[in-house]
Tab-separated table of C-alpha atoms and ligand atoms in Angstrom:
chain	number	residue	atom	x	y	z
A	1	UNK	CA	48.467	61.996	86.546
A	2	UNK	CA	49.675	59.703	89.585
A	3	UNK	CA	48.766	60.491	93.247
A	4	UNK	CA	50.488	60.025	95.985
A	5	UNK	CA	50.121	56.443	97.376
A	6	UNK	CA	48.652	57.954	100.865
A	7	UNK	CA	45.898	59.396	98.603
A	8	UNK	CA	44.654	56.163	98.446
A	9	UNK	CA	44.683	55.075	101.794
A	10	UNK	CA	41.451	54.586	103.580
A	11	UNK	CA	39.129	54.321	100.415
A	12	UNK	CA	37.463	51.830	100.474
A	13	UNK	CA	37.740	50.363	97.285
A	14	UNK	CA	40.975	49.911	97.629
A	15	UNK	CA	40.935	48.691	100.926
A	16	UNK	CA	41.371	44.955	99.953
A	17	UNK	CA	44.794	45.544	98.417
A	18	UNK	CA	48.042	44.150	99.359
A	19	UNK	CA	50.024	47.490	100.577
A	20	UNK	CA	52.661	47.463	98.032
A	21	UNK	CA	49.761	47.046	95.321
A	22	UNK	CA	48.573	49.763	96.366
A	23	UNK	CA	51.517	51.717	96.378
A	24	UNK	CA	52.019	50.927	92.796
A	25	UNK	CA	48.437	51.444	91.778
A	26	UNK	CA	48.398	54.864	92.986
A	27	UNK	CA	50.465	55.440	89.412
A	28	UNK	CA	47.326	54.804	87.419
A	29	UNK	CA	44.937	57.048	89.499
A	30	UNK	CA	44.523	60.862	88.372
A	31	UNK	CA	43.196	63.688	91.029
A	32	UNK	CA	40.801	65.963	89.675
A	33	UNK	CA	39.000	69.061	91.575
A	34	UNK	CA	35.548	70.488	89.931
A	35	UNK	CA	33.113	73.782	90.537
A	36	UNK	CA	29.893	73.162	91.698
A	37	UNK	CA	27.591	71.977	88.917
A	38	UNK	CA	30.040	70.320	86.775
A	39	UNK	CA	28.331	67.269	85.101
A	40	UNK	CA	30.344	64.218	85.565
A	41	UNK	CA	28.283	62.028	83.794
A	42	UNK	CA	25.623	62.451	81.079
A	43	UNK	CA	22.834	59.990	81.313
A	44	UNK	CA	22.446	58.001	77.700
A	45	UNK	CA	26.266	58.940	76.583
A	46	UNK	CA	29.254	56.531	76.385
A	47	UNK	CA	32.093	56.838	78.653
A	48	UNK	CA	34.113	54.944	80.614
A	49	UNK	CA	35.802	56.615	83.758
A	50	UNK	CA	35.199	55.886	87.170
A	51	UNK	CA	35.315	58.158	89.917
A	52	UNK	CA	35.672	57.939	93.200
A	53	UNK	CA	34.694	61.241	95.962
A	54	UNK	CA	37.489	62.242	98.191
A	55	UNK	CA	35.661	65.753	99.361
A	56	UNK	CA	32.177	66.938	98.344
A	57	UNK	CA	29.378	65.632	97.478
A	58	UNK	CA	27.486	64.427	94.105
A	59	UNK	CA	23.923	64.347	92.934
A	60	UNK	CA	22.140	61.686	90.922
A	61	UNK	CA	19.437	62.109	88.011
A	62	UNK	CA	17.696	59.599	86.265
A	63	UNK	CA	15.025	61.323	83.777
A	64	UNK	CA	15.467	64.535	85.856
A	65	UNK	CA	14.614	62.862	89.546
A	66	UNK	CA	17.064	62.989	91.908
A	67	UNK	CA	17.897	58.790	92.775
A	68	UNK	CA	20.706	60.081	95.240
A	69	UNK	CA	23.138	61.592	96.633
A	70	UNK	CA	26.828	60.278	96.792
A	71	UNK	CA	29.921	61.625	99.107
A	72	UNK	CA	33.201	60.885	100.282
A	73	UNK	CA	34.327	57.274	99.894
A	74	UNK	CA	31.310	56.772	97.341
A	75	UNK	CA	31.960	56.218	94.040
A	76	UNK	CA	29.888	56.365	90.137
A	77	UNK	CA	31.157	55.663	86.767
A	78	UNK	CA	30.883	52.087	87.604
A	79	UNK	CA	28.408	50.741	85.182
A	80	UNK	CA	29.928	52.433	82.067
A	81	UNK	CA	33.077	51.297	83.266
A	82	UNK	CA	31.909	47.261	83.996
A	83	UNK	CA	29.474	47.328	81.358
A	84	UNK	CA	30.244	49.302	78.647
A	85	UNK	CA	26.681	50.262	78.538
A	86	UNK	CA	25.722	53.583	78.200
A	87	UNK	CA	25.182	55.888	81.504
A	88	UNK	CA	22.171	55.466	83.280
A	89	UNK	CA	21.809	58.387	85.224
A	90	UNK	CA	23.076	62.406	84.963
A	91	UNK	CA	25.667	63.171	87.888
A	92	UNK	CA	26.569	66.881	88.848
A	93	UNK	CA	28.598	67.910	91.454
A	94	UNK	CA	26.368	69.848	94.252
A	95	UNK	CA	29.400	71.308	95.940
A	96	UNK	CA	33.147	71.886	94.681
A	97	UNK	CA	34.167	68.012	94.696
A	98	UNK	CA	37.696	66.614	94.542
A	99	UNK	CA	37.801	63.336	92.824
A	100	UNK	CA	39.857	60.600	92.393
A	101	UNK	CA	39.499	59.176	88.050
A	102	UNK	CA	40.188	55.616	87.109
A	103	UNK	CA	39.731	55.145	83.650
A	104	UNK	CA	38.495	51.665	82.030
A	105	UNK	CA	42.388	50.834	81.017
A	106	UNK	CA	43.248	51.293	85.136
A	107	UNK	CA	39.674	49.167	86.044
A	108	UNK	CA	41.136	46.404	84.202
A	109	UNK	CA	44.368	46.655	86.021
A	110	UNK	CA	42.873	46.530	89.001
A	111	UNK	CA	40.758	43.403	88.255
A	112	UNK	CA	43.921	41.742	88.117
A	113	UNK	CA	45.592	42.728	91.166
A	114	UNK	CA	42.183	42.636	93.217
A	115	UNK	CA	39.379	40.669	91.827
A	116	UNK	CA	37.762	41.910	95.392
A	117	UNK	CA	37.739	45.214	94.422
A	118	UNK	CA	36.051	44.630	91.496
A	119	UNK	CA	33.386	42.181	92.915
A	120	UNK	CA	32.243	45.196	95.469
A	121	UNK	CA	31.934	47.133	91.930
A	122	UNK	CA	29.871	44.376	91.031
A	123	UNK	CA	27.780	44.068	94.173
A	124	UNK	CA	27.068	48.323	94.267
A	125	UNK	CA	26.143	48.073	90.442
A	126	UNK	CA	23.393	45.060	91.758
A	127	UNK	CA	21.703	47.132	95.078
A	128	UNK	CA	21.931	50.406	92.834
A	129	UNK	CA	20.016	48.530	89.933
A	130	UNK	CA	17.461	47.386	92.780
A	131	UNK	CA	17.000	50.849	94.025
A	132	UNK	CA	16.408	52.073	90.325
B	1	LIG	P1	27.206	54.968	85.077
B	1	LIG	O1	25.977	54.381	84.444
B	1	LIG	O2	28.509	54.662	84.485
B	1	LIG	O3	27.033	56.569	85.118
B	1	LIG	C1	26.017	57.096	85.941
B	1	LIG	C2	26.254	56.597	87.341
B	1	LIG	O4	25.294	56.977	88.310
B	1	LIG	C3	26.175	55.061	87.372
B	1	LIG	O5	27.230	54.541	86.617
B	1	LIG	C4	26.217	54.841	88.857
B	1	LIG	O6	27.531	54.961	89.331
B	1	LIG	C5	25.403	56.036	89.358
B	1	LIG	N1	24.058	55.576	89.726
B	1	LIG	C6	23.102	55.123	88.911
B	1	LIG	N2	21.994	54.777	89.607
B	1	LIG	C7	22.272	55.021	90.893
B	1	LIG	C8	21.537	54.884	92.110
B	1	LIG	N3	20.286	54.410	92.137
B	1	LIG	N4	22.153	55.221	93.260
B	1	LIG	C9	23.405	55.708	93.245
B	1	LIG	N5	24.130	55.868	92.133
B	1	LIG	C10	23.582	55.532	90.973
């Protein structure tokens, strides 16, 4: 389940936390790797993870159109997560991917050791709505 606290380091959404917050958050994040074409999310069904790309990189769908392309650094999940609204877009992995998995239990813990993390959630969920 837990990585290794240097797993988290340079990531940017978890750039804003105090060091030792860190350190003791990287207890509540999981490590997962997955073959190419593995769907990660399923536009229109509930779920409430949120990843995060260490390696490899993702691609988008929203009624079958490709809306992007996400890699290291980049992260999805976040609207199911924030919202609790259903997934608004399909995302497959284009290339073996190895991802880091919050799920919305960890979000929350988060939000209360870094409100800043969760307010650049906030701000990628608004430009990704614009660009919808
Ligand atoms: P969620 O709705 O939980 O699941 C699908 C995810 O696709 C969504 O969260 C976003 O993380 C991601 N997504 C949706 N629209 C876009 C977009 N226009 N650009 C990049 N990512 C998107």
């Amino acid at each position: 389940m837990a990585v290794k606290p240097e797993t988290l380091n340079g990531v940017p959404l978890f750039e804003k936390l105090p060091d030792d917050v860190r350190k003791r958050f990287a207890v509540w994040v999981s490590e997962i790797e997955v073959p190419e074409g593995q769907h990660l999310a399923d536009e229109g069904e509930y779920a409430y993870d949120l990843f995060i790309i260490k390696d490899g990189t993702a691609e988008v769908t929203q009624d079958g159109n490709t809306v992007a392309e996400l890699g290291p650094g980049e992260f999805f999940g976040e609207m199911g997560v924030l919202e609790r609204a259903p997934r608004n877009a399909t995302v497959v992995a284009k290339t073996p991917m190895t991802l880091l998995t919050l799920s919305s239990w960890d979000v929350k813990r988060l939000e209360s050791k870094s409100p800043e993390a969760i307010e650049q959630l906030q701000q990628v969920i608004e430009q990704r709505r614009k660009s919808a």
